[in-house]
PDB file of C-alpha atoms in Angstrom:
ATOM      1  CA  UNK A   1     -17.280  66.298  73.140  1.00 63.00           C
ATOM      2  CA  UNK A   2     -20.540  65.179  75.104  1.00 56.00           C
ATOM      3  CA  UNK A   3     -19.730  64.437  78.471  1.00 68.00           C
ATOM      4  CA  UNK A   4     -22.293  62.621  81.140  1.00 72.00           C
ATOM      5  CA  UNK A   5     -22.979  65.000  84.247  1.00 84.00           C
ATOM      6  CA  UNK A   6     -21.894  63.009  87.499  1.00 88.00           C
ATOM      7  CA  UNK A   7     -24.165  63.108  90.340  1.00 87.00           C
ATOM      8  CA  UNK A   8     -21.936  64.095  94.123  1.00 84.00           C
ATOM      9  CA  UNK A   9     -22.512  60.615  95.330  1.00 86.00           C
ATOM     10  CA  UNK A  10     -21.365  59.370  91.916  1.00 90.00           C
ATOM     11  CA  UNK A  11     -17.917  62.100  92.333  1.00 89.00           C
ATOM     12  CA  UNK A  12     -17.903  60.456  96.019  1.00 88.00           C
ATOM     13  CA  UNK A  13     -17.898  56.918  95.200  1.00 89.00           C
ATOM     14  CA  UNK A  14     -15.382  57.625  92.154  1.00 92.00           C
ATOM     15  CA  UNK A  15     -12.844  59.987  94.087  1.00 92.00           C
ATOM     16  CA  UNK A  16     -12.648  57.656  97.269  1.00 92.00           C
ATOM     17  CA  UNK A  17      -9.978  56.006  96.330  1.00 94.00           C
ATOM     18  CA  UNK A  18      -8.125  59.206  96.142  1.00 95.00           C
ATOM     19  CA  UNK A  19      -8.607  59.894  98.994  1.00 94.00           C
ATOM     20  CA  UNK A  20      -7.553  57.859 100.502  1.00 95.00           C
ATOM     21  CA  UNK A  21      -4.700  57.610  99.074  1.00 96.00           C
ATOM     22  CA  UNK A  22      -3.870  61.112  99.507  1.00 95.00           C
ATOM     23  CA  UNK A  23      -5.087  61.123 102.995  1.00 94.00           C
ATOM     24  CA  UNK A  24      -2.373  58.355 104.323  1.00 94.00           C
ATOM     25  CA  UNK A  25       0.463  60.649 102.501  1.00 94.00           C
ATOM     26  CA  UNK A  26      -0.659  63.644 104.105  1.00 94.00           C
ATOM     27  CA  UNK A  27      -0.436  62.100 107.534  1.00 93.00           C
ATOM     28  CA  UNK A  28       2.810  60.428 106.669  1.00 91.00           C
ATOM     29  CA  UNK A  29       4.281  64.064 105.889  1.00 89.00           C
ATOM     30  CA  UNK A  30       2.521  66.339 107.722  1.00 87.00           C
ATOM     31  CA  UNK A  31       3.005  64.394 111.367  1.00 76.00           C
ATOM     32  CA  UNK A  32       6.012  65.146 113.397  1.00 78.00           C
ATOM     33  CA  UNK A  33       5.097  68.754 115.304  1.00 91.00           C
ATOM     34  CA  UNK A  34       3.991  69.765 118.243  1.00 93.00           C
ATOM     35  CA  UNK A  35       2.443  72.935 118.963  1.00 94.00           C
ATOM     36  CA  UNK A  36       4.080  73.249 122.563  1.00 95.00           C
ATOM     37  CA  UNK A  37       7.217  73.189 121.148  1.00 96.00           C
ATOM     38  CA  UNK A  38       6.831  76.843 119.392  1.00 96.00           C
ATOM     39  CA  UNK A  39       5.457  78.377 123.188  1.00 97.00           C
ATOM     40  CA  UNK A  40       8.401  79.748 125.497  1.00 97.00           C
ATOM     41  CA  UNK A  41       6.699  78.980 128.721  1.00 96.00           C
ATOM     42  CA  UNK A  42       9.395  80.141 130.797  1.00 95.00           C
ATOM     43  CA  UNK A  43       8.139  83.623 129.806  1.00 94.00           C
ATOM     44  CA  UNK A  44       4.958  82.737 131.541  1.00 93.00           C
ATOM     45  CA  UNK A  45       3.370  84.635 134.887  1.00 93.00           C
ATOM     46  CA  UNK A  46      -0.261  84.299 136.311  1.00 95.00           C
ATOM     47  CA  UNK A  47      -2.643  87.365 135.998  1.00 94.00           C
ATOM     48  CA  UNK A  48      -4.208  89.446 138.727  1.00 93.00           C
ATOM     49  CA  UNK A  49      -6.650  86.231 139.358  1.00 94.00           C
ATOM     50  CA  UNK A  50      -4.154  83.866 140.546  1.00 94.00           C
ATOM     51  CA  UNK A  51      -2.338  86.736 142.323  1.00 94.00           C
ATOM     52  CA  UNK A  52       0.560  88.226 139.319  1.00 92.00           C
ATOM     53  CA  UNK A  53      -0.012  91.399 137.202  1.00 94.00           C
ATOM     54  CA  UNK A  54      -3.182  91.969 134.629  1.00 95.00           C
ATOM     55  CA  UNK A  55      -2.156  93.101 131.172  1.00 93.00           C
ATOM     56  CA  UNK A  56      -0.438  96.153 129.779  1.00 94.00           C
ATOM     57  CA  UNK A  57       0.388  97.615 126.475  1.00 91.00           C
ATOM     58  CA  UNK A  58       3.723  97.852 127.528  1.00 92.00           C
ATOM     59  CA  UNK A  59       4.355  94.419 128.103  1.00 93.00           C
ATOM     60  CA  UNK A  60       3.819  93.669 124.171  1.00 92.00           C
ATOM     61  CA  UNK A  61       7.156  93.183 122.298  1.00 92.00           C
ATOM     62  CA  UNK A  62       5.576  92.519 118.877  1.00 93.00           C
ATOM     63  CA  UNK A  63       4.778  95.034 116.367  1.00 92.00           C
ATOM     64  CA  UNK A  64       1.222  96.139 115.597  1.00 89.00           C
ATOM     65  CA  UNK A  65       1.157  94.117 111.986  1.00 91.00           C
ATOM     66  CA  UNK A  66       2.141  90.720 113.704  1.00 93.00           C
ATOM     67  CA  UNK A  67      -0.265  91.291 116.700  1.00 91.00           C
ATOM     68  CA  UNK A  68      -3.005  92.066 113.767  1.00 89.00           C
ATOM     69  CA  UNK A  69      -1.769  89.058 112.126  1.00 91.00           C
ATOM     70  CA  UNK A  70      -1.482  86.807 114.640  1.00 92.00           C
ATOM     71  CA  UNK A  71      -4.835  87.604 115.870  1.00 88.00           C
ATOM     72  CA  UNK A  72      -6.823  87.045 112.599  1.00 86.00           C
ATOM     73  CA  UNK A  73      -4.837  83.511 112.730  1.00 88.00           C
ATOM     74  CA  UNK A  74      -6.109  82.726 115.784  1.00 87.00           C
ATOM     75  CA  UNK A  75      -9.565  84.079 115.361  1.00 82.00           C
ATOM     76  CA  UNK A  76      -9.854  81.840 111.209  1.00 78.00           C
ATOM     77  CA  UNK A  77      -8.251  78.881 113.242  1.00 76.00           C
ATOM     78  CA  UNK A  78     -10.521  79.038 116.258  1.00 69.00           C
ATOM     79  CA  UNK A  79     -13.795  79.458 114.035  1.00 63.00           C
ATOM     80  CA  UNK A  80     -13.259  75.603 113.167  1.00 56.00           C
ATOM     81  CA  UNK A  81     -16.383  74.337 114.582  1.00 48.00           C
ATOM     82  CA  UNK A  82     -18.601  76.631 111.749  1.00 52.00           C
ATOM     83  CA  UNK A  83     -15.943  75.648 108.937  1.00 56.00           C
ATOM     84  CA  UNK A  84     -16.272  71.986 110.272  1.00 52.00           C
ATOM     85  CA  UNK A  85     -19.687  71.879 109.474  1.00 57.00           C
ATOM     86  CA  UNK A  86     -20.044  73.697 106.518  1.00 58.00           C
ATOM     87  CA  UNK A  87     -17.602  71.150 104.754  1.00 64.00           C
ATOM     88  CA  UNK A  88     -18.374  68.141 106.623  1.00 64.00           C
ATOM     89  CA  UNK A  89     -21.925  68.425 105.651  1.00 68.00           C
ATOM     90  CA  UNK A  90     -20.970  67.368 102.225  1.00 65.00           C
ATOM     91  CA  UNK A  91     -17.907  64.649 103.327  1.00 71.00           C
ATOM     92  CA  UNK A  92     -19.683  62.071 105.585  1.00 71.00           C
ATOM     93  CA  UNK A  93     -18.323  59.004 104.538  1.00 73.00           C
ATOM     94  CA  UNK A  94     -15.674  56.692 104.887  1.00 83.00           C
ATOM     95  CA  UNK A  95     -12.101  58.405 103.664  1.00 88.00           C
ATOM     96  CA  UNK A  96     -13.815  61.709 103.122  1.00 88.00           C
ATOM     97  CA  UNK A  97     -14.992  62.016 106.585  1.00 85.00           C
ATOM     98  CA  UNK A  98     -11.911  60.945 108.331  1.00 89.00           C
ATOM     99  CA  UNK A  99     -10.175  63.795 106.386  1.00 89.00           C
ATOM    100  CA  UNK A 100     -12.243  66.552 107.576  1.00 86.00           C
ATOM    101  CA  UNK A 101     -11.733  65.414 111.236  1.00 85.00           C
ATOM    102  CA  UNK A 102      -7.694  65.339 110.304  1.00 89.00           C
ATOM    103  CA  UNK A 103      -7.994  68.674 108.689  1.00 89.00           C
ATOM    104  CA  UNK A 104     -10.247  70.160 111.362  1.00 85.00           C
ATOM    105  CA  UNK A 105      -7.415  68.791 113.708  1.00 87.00           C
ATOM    106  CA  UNK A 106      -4.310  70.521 112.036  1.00 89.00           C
ATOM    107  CA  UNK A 107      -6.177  73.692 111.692  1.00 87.00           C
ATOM    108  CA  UNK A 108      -6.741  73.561 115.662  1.00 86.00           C
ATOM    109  CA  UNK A 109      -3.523  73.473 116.506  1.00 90.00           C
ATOM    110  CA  UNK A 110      -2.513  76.229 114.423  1.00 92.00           C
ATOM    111  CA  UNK A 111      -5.114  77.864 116.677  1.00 90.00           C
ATOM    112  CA  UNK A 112      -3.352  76.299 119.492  1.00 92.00           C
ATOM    113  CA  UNK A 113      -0.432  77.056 118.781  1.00 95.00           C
ATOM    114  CA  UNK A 114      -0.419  80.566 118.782  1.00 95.00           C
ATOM    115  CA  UNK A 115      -3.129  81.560 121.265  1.00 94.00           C
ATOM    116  CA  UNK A 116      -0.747  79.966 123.976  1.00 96.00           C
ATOM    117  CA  UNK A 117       1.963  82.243 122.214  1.00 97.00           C
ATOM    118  CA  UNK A 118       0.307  85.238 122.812  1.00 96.00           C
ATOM    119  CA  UNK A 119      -0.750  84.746 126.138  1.00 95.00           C
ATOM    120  CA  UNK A 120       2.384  83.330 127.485  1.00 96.00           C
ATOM    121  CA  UNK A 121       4.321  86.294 125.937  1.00 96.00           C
ATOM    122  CA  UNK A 122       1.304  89.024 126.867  1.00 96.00           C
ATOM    123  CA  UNK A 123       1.708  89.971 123.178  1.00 95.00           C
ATOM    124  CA  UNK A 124      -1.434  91.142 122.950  1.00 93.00           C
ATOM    125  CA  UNK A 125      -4.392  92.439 125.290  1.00 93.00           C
ATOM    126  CA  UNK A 126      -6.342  88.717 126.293  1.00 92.00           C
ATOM    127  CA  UNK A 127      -9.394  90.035 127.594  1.00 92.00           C
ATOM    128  CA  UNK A 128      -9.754  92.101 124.188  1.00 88.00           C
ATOM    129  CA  UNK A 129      -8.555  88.796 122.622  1.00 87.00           C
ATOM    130  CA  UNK A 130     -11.052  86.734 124.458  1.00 87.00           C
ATOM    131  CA  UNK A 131     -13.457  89.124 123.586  1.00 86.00           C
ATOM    132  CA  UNK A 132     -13.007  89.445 119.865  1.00 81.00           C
ATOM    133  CA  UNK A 133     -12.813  85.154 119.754  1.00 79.00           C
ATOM    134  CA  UNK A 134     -16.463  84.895 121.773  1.00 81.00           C
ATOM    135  CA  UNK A 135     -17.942  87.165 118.741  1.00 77.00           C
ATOM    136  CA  UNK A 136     -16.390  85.587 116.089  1.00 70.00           C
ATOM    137  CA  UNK A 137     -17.442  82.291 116.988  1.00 68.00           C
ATOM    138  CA  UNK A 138     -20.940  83.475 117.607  1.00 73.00           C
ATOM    139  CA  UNK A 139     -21.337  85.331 114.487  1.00 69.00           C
ATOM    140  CA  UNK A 140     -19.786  81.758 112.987  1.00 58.00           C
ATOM    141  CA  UNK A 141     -19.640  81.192 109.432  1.00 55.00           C
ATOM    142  CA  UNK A 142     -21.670  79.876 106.400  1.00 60.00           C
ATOM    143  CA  UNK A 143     -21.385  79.584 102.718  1.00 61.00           C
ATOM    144  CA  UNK A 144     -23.970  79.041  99.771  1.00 67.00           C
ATOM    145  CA  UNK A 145     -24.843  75.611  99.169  1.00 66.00           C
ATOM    146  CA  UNK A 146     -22.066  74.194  96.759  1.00 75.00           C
ATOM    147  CA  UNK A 147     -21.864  70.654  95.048  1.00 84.00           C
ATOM    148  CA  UNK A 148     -18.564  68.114  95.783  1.00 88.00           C
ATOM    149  CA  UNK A 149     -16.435  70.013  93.173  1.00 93.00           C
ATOM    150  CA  UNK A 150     -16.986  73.317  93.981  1.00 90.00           C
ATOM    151  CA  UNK A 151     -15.889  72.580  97.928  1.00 87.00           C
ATOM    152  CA  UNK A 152     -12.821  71.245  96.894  1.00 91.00           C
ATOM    153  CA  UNK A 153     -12.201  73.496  94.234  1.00 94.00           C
ATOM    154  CA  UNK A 154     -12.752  76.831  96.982  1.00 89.00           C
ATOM    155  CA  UNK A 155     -11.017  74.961  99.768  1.00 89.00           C
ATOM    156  CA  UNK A 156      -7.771  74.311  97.601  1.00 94.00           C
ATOM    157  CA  UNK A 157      -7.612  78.085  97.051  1.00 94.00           C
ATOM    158  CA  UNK A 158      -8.551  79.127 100.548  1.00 89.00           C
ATOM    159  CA  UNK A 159      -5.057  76.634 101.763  1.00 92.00           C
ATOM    160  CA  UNK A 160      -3.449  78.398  98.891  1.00 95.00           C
ATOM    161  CA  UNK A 161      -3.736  81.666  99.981  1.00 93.00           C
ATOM    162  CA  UNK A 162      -3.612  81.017 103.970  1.00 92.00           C
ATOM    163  CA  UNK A 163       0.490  79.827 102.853  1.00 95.00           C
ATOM    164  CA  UNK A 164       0.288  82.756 101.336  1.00 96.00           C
ATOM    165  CA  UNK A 165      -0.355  84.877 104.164  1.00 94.00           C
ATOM    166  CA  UNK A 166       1.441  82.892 106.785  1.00 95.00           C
ATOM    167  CA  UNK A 167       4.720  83.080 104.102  1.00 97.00           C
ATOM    168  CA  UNK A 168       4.223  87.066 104.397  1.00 96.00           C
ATOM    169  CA  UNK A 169       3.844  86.539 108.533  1.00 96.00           C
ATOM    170  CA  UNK A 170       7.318  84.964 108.497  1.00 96.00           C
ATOM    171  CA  UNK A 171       8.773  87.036 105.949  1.00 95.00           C
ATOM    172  CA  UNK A 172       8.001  90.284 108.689  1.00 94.00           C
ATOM    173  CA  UNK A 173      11.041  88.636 110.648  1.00 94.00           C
ATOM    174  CA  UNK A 174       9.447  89.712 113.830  1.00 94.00           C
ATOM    175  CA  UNK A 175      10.910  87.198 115.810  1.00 95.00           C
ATOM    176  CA  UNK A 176      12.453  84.180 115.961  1.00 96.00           C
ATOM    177  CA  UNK A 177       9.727  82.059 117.574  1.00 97.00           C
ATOM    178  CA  UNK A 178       6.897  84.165 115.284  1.00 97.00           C
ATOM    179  CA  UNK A 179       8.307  83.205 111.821  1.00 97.00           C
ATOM    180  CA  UNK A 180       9.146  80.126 112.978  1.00 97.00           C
ATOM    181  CA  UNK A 181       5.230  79.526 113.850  1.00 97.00           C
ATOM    182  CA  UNK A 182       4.539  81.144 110.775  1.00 97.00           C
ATOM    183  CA  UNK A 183       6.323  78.968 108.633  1.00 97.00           C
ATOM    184  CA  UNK A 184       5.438  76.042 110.757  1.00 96.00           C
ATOM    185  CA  UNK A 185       1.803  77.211 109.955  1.00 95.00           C
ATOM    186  CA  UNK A 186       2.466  77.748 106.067  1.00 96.00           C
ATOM    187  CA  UNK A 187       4.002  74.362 105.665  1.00 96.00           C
ATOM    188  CA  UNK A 188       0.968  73.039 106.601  1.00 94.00           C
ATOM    189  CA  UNK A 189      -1.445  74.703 104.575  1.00 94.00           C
ATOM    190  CA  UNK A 190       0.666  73.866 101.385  1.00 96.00           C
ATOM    191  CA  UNK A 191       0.508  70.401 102.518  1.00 96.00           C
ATOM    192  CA  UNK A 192      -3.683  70.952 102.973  1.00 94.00           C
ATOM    193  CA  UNK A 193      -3.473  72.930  99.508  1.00 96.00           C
ATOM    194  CA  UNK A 194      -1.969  69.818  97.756  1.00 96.00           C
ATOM    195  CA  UNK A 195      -4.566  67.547  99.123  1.00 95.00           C
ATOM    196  CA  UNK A 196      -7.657  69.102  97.761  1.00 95.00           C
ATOM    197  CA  UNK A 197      -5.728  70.501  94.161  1.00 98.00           C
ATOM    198  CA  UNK A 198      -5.190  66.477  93.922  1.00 97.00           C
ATOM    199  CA  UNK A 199      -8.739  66.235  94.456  1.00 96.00           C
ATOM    200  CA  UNK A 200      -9.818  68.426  91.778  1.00 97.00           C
ATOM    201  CA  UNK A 201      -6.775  67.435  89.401  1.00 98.00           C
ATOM    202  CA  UNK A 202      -8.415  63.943  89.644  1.00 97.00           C
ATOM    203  CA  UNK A 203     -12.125  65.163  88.990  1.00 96.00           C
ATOM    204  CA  UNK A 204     -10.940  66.407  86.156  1.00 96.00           C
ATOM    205  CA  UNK A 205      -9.753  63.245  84.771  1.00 94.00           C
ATOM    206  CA  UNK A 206     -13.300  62.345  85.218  1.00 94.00           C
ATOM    207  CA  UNK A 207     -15.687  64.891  84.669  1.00 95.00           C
ATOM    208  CA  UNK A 208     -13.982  67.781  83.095  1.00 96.00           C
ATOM    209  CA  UNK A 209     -16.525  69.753  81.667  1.00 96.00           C
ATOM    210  CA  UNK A 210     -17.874  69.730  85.224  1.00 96.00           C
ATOM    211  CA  UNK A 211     -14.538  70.391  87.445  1.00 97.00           C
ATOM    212  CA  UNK A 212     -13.631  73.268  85.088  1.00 97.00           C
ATOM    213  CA  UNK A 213     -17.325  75.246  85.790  1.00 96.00           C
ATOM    214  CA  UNK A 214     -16.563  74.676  89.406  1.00 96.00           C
ATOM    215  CA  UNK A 215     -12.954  76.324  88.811  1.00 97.00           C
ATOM    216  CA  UNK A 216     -14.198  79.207  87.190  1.00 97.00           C
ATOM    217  CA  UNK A 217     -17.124  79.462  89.794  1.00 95.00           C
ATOM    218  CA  UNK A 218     -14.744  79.298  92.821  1.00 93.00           C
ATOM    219  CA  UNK A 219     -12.397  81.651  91.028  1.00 95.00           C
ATOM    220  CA  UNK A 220     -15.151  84.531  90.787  1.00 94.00           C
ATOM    221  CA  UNK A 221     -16.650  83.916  94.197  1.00 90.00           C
ATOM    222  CA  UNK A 222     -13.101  83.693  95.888  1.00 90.00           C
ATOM    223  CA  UNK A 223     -13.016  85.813  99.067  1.00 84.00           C
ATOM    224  CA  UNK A 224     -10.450  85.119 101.916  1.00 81.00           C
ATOM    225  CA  UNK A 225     -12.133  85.245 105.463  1.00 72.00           C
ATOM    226  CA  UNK A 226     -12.149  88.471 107.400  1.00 75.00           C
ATOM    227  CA  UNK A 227     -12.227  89.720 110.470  1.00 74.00           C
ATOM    228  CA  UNK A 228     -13.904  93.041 111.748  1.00 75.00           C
ATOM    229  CA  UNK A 229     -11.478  94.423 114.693  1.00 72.00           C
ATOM    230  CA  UNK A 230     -12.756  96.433 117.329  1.00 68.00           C
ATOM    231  CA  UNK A 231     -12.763  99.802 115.470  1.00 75.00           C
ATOM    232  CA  UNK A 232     -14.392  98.772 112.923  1.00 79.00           C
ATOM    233  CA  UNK A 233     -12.396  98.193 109.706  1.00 78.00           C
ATOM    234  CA  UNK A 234     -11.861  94.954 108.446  1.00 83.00           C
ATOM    235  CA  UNK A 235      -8.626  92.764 108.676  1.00 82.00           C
ATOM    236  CA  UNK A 236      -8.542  92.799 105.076  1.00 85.00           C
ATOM    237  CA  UNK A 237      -7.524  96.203 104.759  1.00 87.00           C
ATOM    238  CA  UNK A 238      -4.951  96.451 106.983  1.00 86.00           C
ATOM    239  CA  UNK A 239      -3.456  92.869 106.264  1.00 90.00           C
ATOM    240  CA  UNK A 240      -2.974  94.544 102.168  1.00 92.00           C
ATOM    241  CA  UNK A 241      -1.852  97.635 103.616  1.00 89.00           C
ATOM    242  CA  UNK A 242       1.165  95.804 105.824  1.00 89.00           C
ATOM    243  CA  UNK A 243       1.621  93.567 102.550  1.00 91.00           C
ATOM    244  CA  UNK A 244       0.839  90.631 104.714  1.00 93.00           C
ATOM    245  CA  UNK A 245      -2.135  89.222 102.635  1.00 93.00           C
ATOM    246  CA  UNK A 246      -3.712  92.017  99.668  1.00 93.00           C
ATOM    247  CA  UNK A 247      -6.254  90.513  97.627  1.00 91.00           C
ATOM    248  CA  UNK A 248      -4.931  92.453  94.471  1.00 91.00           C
ATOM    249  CA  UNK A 249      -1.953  90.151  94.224  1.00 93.00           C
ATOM    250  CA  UNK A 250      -4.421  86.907  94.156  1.00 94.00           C
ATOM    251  CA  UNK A 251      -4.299  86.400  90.830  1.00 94.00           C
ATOM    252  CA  UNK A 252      -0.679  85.334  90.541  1.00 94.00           C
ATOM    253  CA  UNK A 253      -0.413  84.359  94.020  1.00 95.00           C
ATOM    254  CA  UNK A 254      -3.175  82.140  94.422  1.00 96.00           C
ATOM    255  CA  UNK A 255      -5.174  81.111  90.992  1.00 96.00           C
ATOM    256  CA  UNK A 256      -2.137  80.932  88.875  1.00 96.00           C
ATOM    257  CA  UNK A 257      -0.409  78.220  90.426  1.00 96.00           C
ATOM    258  CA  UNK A 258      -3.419  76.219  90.900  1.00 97.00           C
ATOM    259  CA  UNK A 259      -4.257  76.784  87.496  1.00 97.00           C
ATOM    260  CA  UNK A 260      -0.864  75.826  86.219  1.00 97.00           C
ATOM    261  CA  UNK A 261      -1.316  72.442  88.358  1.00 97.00           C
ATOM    262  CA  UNK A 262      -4.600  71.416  86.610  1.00 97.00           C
ATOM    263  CA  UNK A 263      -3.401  72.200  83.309  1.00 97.00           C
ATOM    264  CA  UNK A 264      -6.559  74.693  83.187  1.00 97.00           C
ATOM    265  CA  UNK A 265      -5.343  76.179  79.695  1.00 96.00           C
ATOM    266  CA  UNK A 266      -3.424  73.566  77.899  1.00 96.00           C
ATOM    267  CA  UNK A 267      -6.512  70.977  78.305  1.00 95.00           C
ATOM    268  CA  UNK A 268      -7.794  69.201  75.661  1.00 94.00           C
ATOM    269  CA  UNK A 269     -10.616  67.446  77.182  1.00 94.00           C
ATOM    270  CA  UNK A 270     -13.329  69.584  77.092  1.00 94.00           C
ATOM    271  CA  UNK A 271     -16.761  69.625  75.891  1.00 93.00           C
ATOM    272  CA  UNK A 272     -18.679  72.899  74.949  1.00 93.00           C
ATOM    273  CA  UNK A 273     -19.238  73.740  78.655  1.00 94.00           C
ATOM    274  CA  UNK A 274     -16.041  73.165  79.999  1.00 95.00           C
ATOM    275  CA  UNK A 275     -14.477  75.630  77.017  1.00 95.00           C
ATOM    276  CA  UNK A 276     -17.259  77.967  78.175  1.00 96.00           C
ATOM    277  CA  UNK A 277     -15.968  78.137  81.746  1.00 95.00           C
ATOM    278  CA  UNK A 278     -12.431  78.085  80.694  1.00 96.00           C
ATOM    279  CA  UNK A 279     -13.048  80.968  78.760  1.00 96.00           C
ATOM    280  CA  UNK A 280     -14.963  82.613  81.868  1.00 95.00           C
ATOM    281  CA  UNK A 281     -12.019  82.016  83.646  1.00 95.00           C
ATOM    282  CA  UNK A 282      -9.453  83.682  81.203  1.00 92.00           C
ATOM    283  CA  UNK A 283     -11.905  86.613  81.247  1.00 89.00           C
ATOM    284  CA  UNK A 284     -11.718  86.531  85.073  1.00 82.00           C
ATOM    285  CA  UNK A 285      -7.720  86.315  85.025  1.00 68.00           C
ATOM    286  CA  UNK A 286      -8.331  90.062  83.014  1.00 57.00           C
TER     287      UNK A 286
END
């Protein structure tokens, strides 16, 4: 089966209706939140600046996985500006653009969200916080250059496994308020999941060969964002060890049910490239 490779403007032009589409139901279901609502201000007192008490250890009620958790969540979230422009550099125009400022938007008051949480409840140290945030955003972020299907293709299982992780955060049943975020948090990046798997399910209706090669590329790239913490390890490895987020478990927790939704393996589309790269990714699946 010869298939005609699509340029990205072509895949822009023929997706935008898509978009669109999915766009005003995301907005339809994902409204109806607001991130003050999750922050007990009544726990609230100044610091040492405006005349209360600095920070102390003792003041944290939270356990040492949801502080580590919560902080990486803040620190992803708060990154925005880098993951703004690494995906809006391929999504400026019309419905595509107006999605990345709505995404960028939900994602930064995830951020939002729980940074007031922390510092209202002194769950964790804030100069340390502050600290950790500054570098972060300096460092900032970047990926390789990647064509239209690949960006949707890697952002649908970067959503997928952020649920994932903020499903774990809730399932610690640290506190009321904490899985409530958490689940607050997950909700929404199913909801951010299902937009760009739409995305993808429709480029394969028309380019398969080419939607499937940027499956099985996204698959064997995949790596969730990390965070290095102030002795040195990485979030990654102490997230797995908590069972919060372990990349060993991505797999079935993350490609399967994306690959289930596209029909990756029951597809009968395909020309000789696309069966290449669905064979790459069956190799990849082990």
């Amino acid at each position: 089966m010869v298939q005609n490779l699509l340029t990205d403007r072509e895949l822009l032009d023929s997706l935008a209706l898509e978009v669109e589409l999915n766009l005003r139901r995301h907005i339809e279901v994902a409204d109806g939140w607001q991130p003050h609502d999750y922050v007990p201000f009544s726990e609230g007192q100044n610091f040492r600046f405006l005349g209360g008490t600095d920070w102390e250890p003792g003041q944290s009620e939270l356990s040492e996985v949801a502080k580590l958790a919560l902080t990486v969540s803040v620190l992803v979230a708060d990154n925005l500006p880098s993951y703004h422009r690494e995906i809006g550099k391929y999504l400026r125009t019309g419905a595509w653009w107006r999605w990345v400022g709505r995404w960028t938007a939900e994602e930064n008051r995830h951020e939002i969200m729980i940074r007031n949480y922390l510092m209202v409840t002194r769950a964790v140290d804030p100069v340390q916080l502050e600290r950790s945030r500054m570098e972060h955003m300096t460092k900032g972020f970047r990926r390789p250059a990647l064509h239209l299907l690949d960006v949707l293709a890697t952002c649908a299982l970067e959503e997928t496994a952020s649920a994932v992780r903020h499903r774990n955060i809730a399932a610690l049943g640290e506190n009321e308020i904490v899985t409530a975020m958490a689940e607050r948090i997950a909700l929404d990046d199913e909801l951010q999941a299902r937009f760009f798997a739409d995305l993808v399910a429709a480029g394969f209706d028309i380019a398969p060969d080419q939607t499937m090669r940027a499956v099985a590329d996204s698959v064997a790239a995949f790596t969730v964002p990390s965070v290095t913490l102030p002795d040195g390890r990485s979030s990654d490895e102490l997230l797995a060890e908590a069972g919060v987020y372990d990349p060993a478990q991505e797999p079935t927790l993350v490609f399967a049910p994306l690959l289930a939704r596209w029909n990756v393996f029951e597809r009968t589309d395909l020309g000789a490239e696309g069966e290449q790269a669905r064979t790459d990714i069956a190799h990849l699946r082990g």
